[in-house]
Amino acid sequence: MPTFLHQRPLHGTLSDPYPLSPRQSSSSQRQISLFSRTGLIALLSLLLILGVILPWTGTPSIFSATKHASLAKWKQYTLPQAVAFVAKNKTVIVCAVSQPYLPFLSNWLISISRQKHQDKVLVIAEDYATLYNVNERWPGHAVLVPPAPDSQSAHKFGSQGFFNFTSRRPRHLLHILELGYNVMYNDVDMVWLGDPFRYLEGNHDVYFTDDMAAVKPLDHSHDLPPPGKKGRTYICSCMIFMRPTDGAKLVMKKWIEELKAQPWSKTKKANDQPAFNWALNKTAGQVDLYLLPQVAFPTGGLYFKNQTWVQETKGKHVIIHNNYITGFEKKIKRFRDYSLWLVDDHASESPLGKL
């Protein structure tokens, strides 16, 4: 409060040394209290000016300035800083998300939280809206690696936007490996029913899942499967775990090369998965690869379309991938039909809260 409200009146030599009455003198020295009626009215008037009048005049408030400073901080946040912040035991779980997929991100996070691994999650934001939204709710768990893709819309599988979005993935993963961290990548249209880290047996370079819906024996080989009709395997790029080895880095570098050699076009609507498979096939003799068990990591073409198999293997599923279907709303409906759309009733379990 301004100091003049607390100073006693000053009396110079020309002041009247004989006030008319003691009552008049005490009245002239009365101080204004913040909790008096006059003080409260003054305080409310000040708040009114700050909250209502100043915004209309274009004068920046303290609150907006603080928010802009916070946003600027996250814009300068780097991948090395973010990985160092979230990693636990030199391991980080990574996903890449644009704003339309925030509900899927939250759904995925709920399932991870139930397995107590949410603290090591890093969201690679593909637009600034996602970067700010996630870090406002969950500080430090989102980073944007510039340049951000142009479009913020939900991209249809096979579109150029989808290709541009997913083709950035191996660069992010390679950078994390070069920083010396283990990294698990997940698509966010997945749900964890168990702890996948228990299935990362041995000390292999790269772990992955098969995208084929044909049922395998429970004791199937963990080697890279033989190529299919197109001359390559059908491994899913949706779920990958890598250790920071030369072999894992080699696969990521080869994946980047294959994406450059197979760009998207209107006649050949490529996506990142064939390039990942070519990278695995061309480096198989130099890298220690490990195929995760199908029963624990089934593709959507198996889990959602073969209920006999699902019942026979009940209790053994670890991560469910909602693939073999395209469309934002169709994926949500399918998750709801199988009681896997958790955000409806369990949003409070997400680190992001209710979106």
Coordinates of C-alpha atoms in Angstrom, one line a residue:
M1 CA 0.0 0.0 0.0
P2 CA 1.3 3.5 -0.8
T3 CA 3.3 5.0 2.1
F4 CA 1.2 8.2 2.3
L5 CA -1.7 6.2 3.7
H6 CA 0.5 5.4 6.8
Q7 CA 2.3 8.7 7.4
R8 CA 1.3 11.0 10.2
P9 CA 0.3 14.6 9.1
L10 CA 3.2 17.0 9.0
H11 CA 2.8 20.3 10.8
G12 CA 5.1 23.2 9.6
T13 CA 5.7 26.5 11.3
L14 CA 2.6 28.1 9.7
S15 CA 0.3 25.4 11.0
D16 CA -2.3 26.3 13.5
P17 CA -0.8 25.3 16.9
Y18 CA -4.1 25.5 18.6
P19 CA -6.7 23.3 16.9
L20 CA -10.4 24.2 17.6
S21 CA -11.0 21.0 19.6
P22 CA -9.3 17.8 20.5
R23 CA -12.0 15.9 18.5
Q24 CA -11.2 17.8 15.3
S25 CA -7.5 17.1 15.7
S26 CA -7.9 13.3 16.1
S27 CA -10.2 13.2 13.1
S28 CA -7.7 14.9 10.9
Q29 CA -5.1 12.2 11.7
R30 CA -7.4 9.2 11.2
Q31 CA -5.7 6.4 9.0
I32 CA -7.4 4.5 6.2
S33 CA -7.6 0.7 6.9
L34 CA -7.5 -1.9 4.1
F35 CA -10.3 -3.7 5.9
S36 CA -12.5 -0.7 6.3
R37 CA -15.4 -0.2 4.0
T38 CA -13.5 2.5 2.2
G39 CA -10.5 0.3 1.8
L40 CA -12.5 -2.6 0.4
I41 CA -14.2 -0.4 -2.1
A42 CA -10.8 0.9 -3.3
L43 CA -9.4 -2.7 -3.6
L44 CA -12.5 -3.9 -5.6
S45 CA -12.2 -0.9 -7.9
L46 CA -8.5 -1.7 -8.6
L47 CA -9.4 -5.3 -9.4
L48 CA -12.1 -4.1 -11.7
I49 CA -9.7 -1.9 -13.6
L50 CA -7.1 -4.8 -13.9
G51 CA -9.6 -7.4 -14.9
V52 CA -12.1 -5.6 -17.1
I53 CA -10.9 -2.2 -18.3
L54 CA -7.3 -2.9 -19.1
P55 CA -7.9 -5.9 -21.4
W56 CA -10.3 -3.7 -23.5
T57 CA -7.7 -1.0 -23.8
G58 CA -5.1 -3.5 -25.1
T59 CA -2.9 -3.0 -22.0
P60 CA -1.2 -6.4 -21.1
S61 CA -2.0 -7.7 -17.7
I62 CA 0.3 -9.4 -15.3
F63 CA -1.6 -12.7 -15.9
S64 CA -1.3 -12.7 -19.7
A65 CA 2.4 -11.7 -19.5
T66 CA 3.0 -14.7 -17.1
K67 CA 1.2 -17.0 -19.5
H68 CA 3.2 -15.8 -22.5
A69 CA 6.4 -16.3 -20.6
S70 CA 5.4 -19.9 -19.8
L71 CA 4.6 -20.6 -23.4
A72 CA 7.9 -19.2 -24.6
K73 CA 9.7 -21.4 -22.1
W74 CA 8.3 -24.6 -23.7
K75 CA 9.0 -23.4 -27.2
Q76 CA 12.7 -23.3 -26.2
Y77 CA 12.5 -26.7 -24.5
T78 CA 14.8 -29.2 -26.3
L79 CA 14.6 -33.0 -26.8
P80 CA 17.8 -33.6 -24.8
Q81 CA 16.3 -31.6 -21.9
A82 CA 13.0 -33.4 -22.1
V83 CA 14.5 -36.9 -22.2
A84 CA 16.8 -36.1 -19.2
F85 CA 13.7 -34.9 -17.3
V86 CA 11.4 -37.8 -17.8
A87 CA 13.8 -40.8 -18.1
K88 CA 13.8 -43.4 -15.3
N89 CA 16.7 -45.9 -15.2
K90 CA 17.9 -44.5 -18.6
T91 CA 14.6 -45.4 -20.2
V92 CA 11.9 -43.3 -21.8
I93 CA 8.5 -44.2 -23.4
V94 CA 7.8 -42.0 -26.4
C95 CA 4.8 -41.2 -28.5
A96 CA 4.2 -38.6 -31.3
V97 CA 0.9 -36.7 -31.2
S98 CA -0.9 -33.9 -32.9
Q99 CA -3.9 -32.0 -31.3
P100 CA -6.7 -34.0 -32.8
Y101 CA -5.4 -37.2 -31.1
L102 CA -5.2 -35.8 -27.6
P103 CA -8.2 -38.0 -26.5
F104 CA -6.2 -41.1 -27.7
L105 CA -3.2 -39.8 -25.9
S106 CA -5.1 -39.5 -22.6
N107 CA -6.7 -43.0 -23.1
W108 CA -3.2 -44.5 -23.7
L109 CA -1.8 -42.7 -20.6
I110 CA -4.6 -44.0 -18.4
S111 CA -3.6 -47.5 -19.3
I112 CA 0.1 -46.8 -18.7
S113 CA -0.6 -45.2 -15.4
R114 CA -2.3 -48.4 -14.3
Q115 CA 1.1 -50.1 -14.9
K116 CA 3.0 -47.4 -13.0
H117 CA 5.1 -46.3 -15.9
Q118 CA 3.6 -42.9 -16.7
D119 CA 6.4 -40.9 -15.2
K120 CA 8.8 -41.9 -18.0
V121 CA 6.5 -40.9 -20.8
L122 CA 7.6 -38.2 -23.2
V123 CA 5.1 -36.8 -25.7
I124 CA 6.6 -35.5 -28.9
A125 CA 4.2 -32.8 -29.9
E126 CA 3.6 -32.3 -33.6
D127 CA 2.1 -28.9 -33.2
Y128 CA 2.4 -26.0 -30.7
A129 CA -1.2 -26.5 -29.4
T130 CA -0.3 -30.0 -28.2
L131 CA 3.0 -28.8 -26.8
Y132 CA 1.3 -26.1 -24.7
N133 CA -1.7 -28.1 -23.7
V134 CA 0.2 -31.1 -22.4
N135 CA 2.8 -29.0 -20.6
E136 CA 0.2 -26.8 -19.0
R137 CA -1.4 -29.9 -17.5
W138 CA 1.7 -32.1 -17.1
P139 CA 4.8 -29.8 -17.1
G140 CA 7.9 -31.1 -18.8
H141 CA 6.3 -34.2 -20.5
A142 CA 6.0 -32.7 -24.0
V143 CA 8.5 -31.4 -26.4
L144 CA 8.3 -30.1 -30.0
V145 CA 11.2 -30.8 -32.4
P146 CA 11.0 -28.1 -35.0
P147 CA 9.9 -27.6 -37.7
A148 CA 6.4 -28.6 -36.8
P149 CA 4.3 -30.1 -39.6
D150 CA 2.0 -27.7 -41.4
S151 CA -1.4 -29.2 -40.7
Q152 CA -3.0 -29.8 -37.4
S153 CA -5.8 -31.9 -38.7
A154 CA -6.2 -35.6 -38.0
H155 CA -4.5 -37.3 -41.0
K156 CA -6.0 -40.3 -42.7
F157 CA -3.9 -43.4 -43.1
G158 CA -2.2 -43.3 -46.5
S159 CA -2.5 -39.5 -46.9
Q160 CA 0.5 -37.2 -47.5
G161 CA -0.1 -35.6 -44.1
F162 CA 0.0 -39.0 -42.4
F163 CA 3.3 -39.8 -44.2
N164 CA 4.8 -36.4 -43.2
F165 CA 3.7 -37.0 -39.6
T166 CA 5.1 -40.5 -39.2
S167 CA 8.3 -40.1 -41.3
R168 CA 9.7 -37.8 -38.6
R169 CA 9.6 -40.7 -36.1
P170 CA 12.9 -42.5 -36.8
R171 CA 14.8 -39.2 -36.5
H172 CA 13.4 -38.6 -33.0
L173 CA 14.2 -42.1 -31.9
L174 CA 17.7 -42.0 -33.3
H175 CA 18.4 -38.8 -31.5
I176 CA 17.2 -40.4 -28.2
L177 CA 19.5 -43.4 -28.8
E178 CA 22.4 -41.2 -29.5
L179 CA 21.8 -39.5 -26.2
G180 CA 22.4 -42.9 -24.6
Y181 CA 18.8 -43.9 -23.5
N182 CA 16.7 -47.0 -24.0
V183 CA 13.5 -46.0 -25.8
M184 CA 10.1 -47.6 -26.2
Y185 CA 7.9 -46.2 -28.9
N186 CA 4.1 -46.6 -29.0
D187 CA 1.3 -45.4 -31.2
V188 CA -1.4 -43.8 -29.1
D189 CA -4.2 -45.9 -30.5
M190 CA -2.9 -48.6 -28.1
V191 CA -4.0 -49.8 -24.6
W192 CA -1.8 -51.4 -22.1
L193 CA -3.4 -54.4 -20.2
G194 CA -0.1 -55.4 -18.6
D195 CA 3.5 -54.4 -18.2
P196 CA 5.4 -54.8 -21.5
F197 CA 8.8 -54.4 -19.8
R198 CA 8.5 -57.9 -18.4
Y199 CA 8.6 -59.3 -22.0
L200 CA 11.9 -57.6 -23.0
E201 CA 14.0 -60.7 -22.4
G202 CA 17.7 -60.8 -23.0
N203 CA 19.8 -57.9 -24.2
H204 CA 18.8 -57.5 -27.8
D205 CA 19.1 -54.3 -29.9
V206 CA 15.6 -54.0 -31.3
Y207 CA 12.3 -55.5 -30.1
F208 CA 9.1 -55.4 -32.3
T209 CA 5.7 -57.0 -33.0
D210 CA 4.3 -58.8 -36.0
D211 CA 1.5 -57.1 -37.9
M212 CA 0.1 -60.3 -39.4
A213 CA -3.2 -61.6 -38.2
A214 CA -2.5 -65.3 -38.8
V215 CA -2.3 -67.2 -35.5
K216 CA 1.2 -68.3 -34.4
P217 CA 2.0 -71.1 -32.0
L218 CA 2.5 -69.9 -28.4
D219 CA 6.1 -70.9 -28.5
H220 CA 6.8 -69.3 -31.9
S221 CA 10.3 -68.2 -32.9
H222 CA 11.5 -64.8 -31.8
D223 CA 13.6 -64.3 -35.0
L224 CA 12.6 -61.9 -37.7
P225 CA 9.8 -63.7 -39.7
P226 CA 10.4 -64.6 -43.4
P227 CA 9.4 -62.0 -46.0
G228 CA 5.9 -62.0 -47.4
K229 CA 4.6 -61.6 -51.0
K230 CA 6.0 -58.1 -51.4
G231 CA 9.5 -59.4 -50.6
R232 CA 9.6 -57.9 -47.1
T233 CA 8.3 -58.7 -43.6
Y234 CA 5.1 -57.2 -42.1
I235 CA 6.5 -56.0 -38.8
C236 CA 4.5 -53.2 -37.1
S237 CA 6.2 -49.8 -36.6
C238 CA 3.6 -49.1 -33.8
M239 CA 5.5 -50.7 -30.9
I240 CA 9.3 -50.7 -30.8
F241 CA 11.8 -51.0 -28.0
M242 CA 15.5 -50.3 -28.5
R243 CA 18.7 -50.1 -26.5
P244 CA 21.3 -47.5 -27.3
T245 CA 23.5 -49.9 -29.3
D246 CA 25.2 -49.5 -32.7
G247 CA 22.8 -52.1 -34.0
A248 CA 19.7 -50.1 -33.0
K249 CA 21.1 -46.9 -34.4
L250 CA 21.9 -48.6 -37.7
V251 CA 18.3 -49.7 -38.1
M252 CA 17.1 -46.1 -37.5
K253 CA 19.5 -44.7 -40.0
K254 CA 18.5 -47.3 -42.5
W255 CA 14.8 -46.5 -41.9
I256 CA 15.5 -42.8 -42.6
E257 CA 17.3 -43.8 -45.8
E258 CA 14.4 -46.0 -46.9
L259 CA 11.9 -43.2 -46.3
K260 CA 13.9 -40.9 -48.5
A261 CA 14.0 -43.5 -51.2
Q262 CA 10.2 -44.1 -51.0
P263 CA 8.6 -40.7 -50.8
W264 CA 4.9 -40.2 -50.8
S265 CA 3.1 -39.5 -54.1
K266 CA -0.5 -39.6 -55.3
T267 CA 0.2 -42.8 -57.2
K268 CA 2.2 -44.5 -54.5
K269 CA 0.6 -43.5 -51.1
A270 CA 3.5 -44.7 -48.9
N271 CA 3.6 -44.8 -45.1
D272 CA 6.5 -45.3 -42.8
Q273 CA 5.9 -49.0 -42.1
P274 CA 7.2 -50.6 -45.3
A275 CA 10.4 -48.5 -45.0
F276 CA 10.8 -49.8 -41.4
N277 CA 10.5 -53.4 -42.6
W278 CA 13.0 -52.8 -45.4
A279 CA 15.4 -51.4 -42.8
L280 CA 15.0 -54.5 -40.6
N281 CA 15.4 -56.9 -43.6
K282 CA 18.5 -55.1 -44.9
T283 CA 20.3 -55.0 -41.5
A284 CA 19.1 -58.3 -40.1
G285 CA 22.6 -59.9 -40.4
Q286 CA 24.2 -57.0 -38.5
V287 CA 21.6 -56.4 -35.7
D288 CA 20.3 -58.5 -32.9
L289 CA 16.5 -58.5 -33.5
Y290 CA 13.8 -59.9 -31.3
L291 CA 10.2 -60.6 -32.2
L292 CA 7.9 -60.2 -29.2
P293 CA 5.3 -62.9 -28.4
Q294 CA 2.1 -62.6 -30.5
V295 CA -0.1 -63.7 -27.6
A296 CA 1.0 -60.7 -25.5
F297 CA 1.2 -58.1 -28.4
P298 CA -1.5 -59.1 -30.9
T299 CA -2.3 -56.9 -33.9
G300 CA -5.8 -55.4 -34.2
G301 CA -6.5 -57.7 -37.1
L302 CA -6.2 -60.6 -34.7
Y303 CA -7.5 -59.3 -31.4
F304 CA -10.6 -57.6 -32.7
K305 CA -11.5 -60.1 -35.4
N306 CA -10.8 -63.5 -33.9
Q307 CA -12.8 -63.8 -30.7
T308 CA -12.1 -67.6 -30.4
W309 CA -8.4 -66.9 -30.1
V310 CA -9.1 -64.0 -27.7
Q311 CA -11.0 -66.3 -25.4
E312 CA -8.4 -69.1 -25.6
T313 CA -5.6 -66.7 -24.7
K314 CA -7.5 -64.6 -22.2
G315 CA -5.3 -63.1 -19.5
K316 CA -2.2 -63.2 -21.6
H317 CA -2.6 -60.0 -23.6
V318 CA -0.4 -57.0 -22.7
I319 CA -0.7 -54.3 -25.4
I320 CA -3.7 -54.0 -27.7
H321 CA -3.3 -52.1 -30.9
N322 CA -6.4 -50.6 -32.5
N323 CA -5.2 -51.0 -36.1
Y324 CA -6.7 -52.8 -39.1
I325 CA -9.3 -50.0 -39.1
T326 CA -9.1 -46.4 -40.3
G327 CA -11.0 -43.3 -39.1
F328 CA -10.9 -41.3 -35.9
E329 CA -14.5 -42.1 -34.9
K330 CA -14.3 -45.7 -36.0
K331 CA -11.4 -46.3 -33.7
I332 CA -13.1 -44.7 -30.7
K333 CA -16.3 -46.8 -31.4
R334 CA -14.3 -50.0 -31.5
F335 CA -12.5 -49.2 -28.3
R336 CA -15.8 -48.5 -26.6
D337 CA -17.3 -51.7 -28.0
Y338 CA -14.5 -53.6 -26.3
S339 CA -14.5 -51.5 -23.1
L340 CA -11.1 -50.1 -23.9
W341 CA -12.1 -46.4 -24.2
L342 CA -11.1 -45.5 -20.7
V343 CA -11.4 -41.7 -20.9
D344 CA -15.2 -41.8 -20.6
D345 CA -15.2 -43.0 -17.0
H346 CA -11.6 -42.8 -15.8
A347 CA -10.3 -39.5 -17.1
S348 CA -9.1 -38.6 -13.6
E349 CA -6.5 -41.4 -13.9
S350 CA -4.8 -39.6 -16.8
P351 CA -1.9 -37.3 -16.0
L352 CA -3.7 -34.8 -18.2
G353 CA -6.9 -34.9 -16.3
K354 CA -10.2 -34.4 -18.1
L355 CA -9.6 -32.8 -21.5

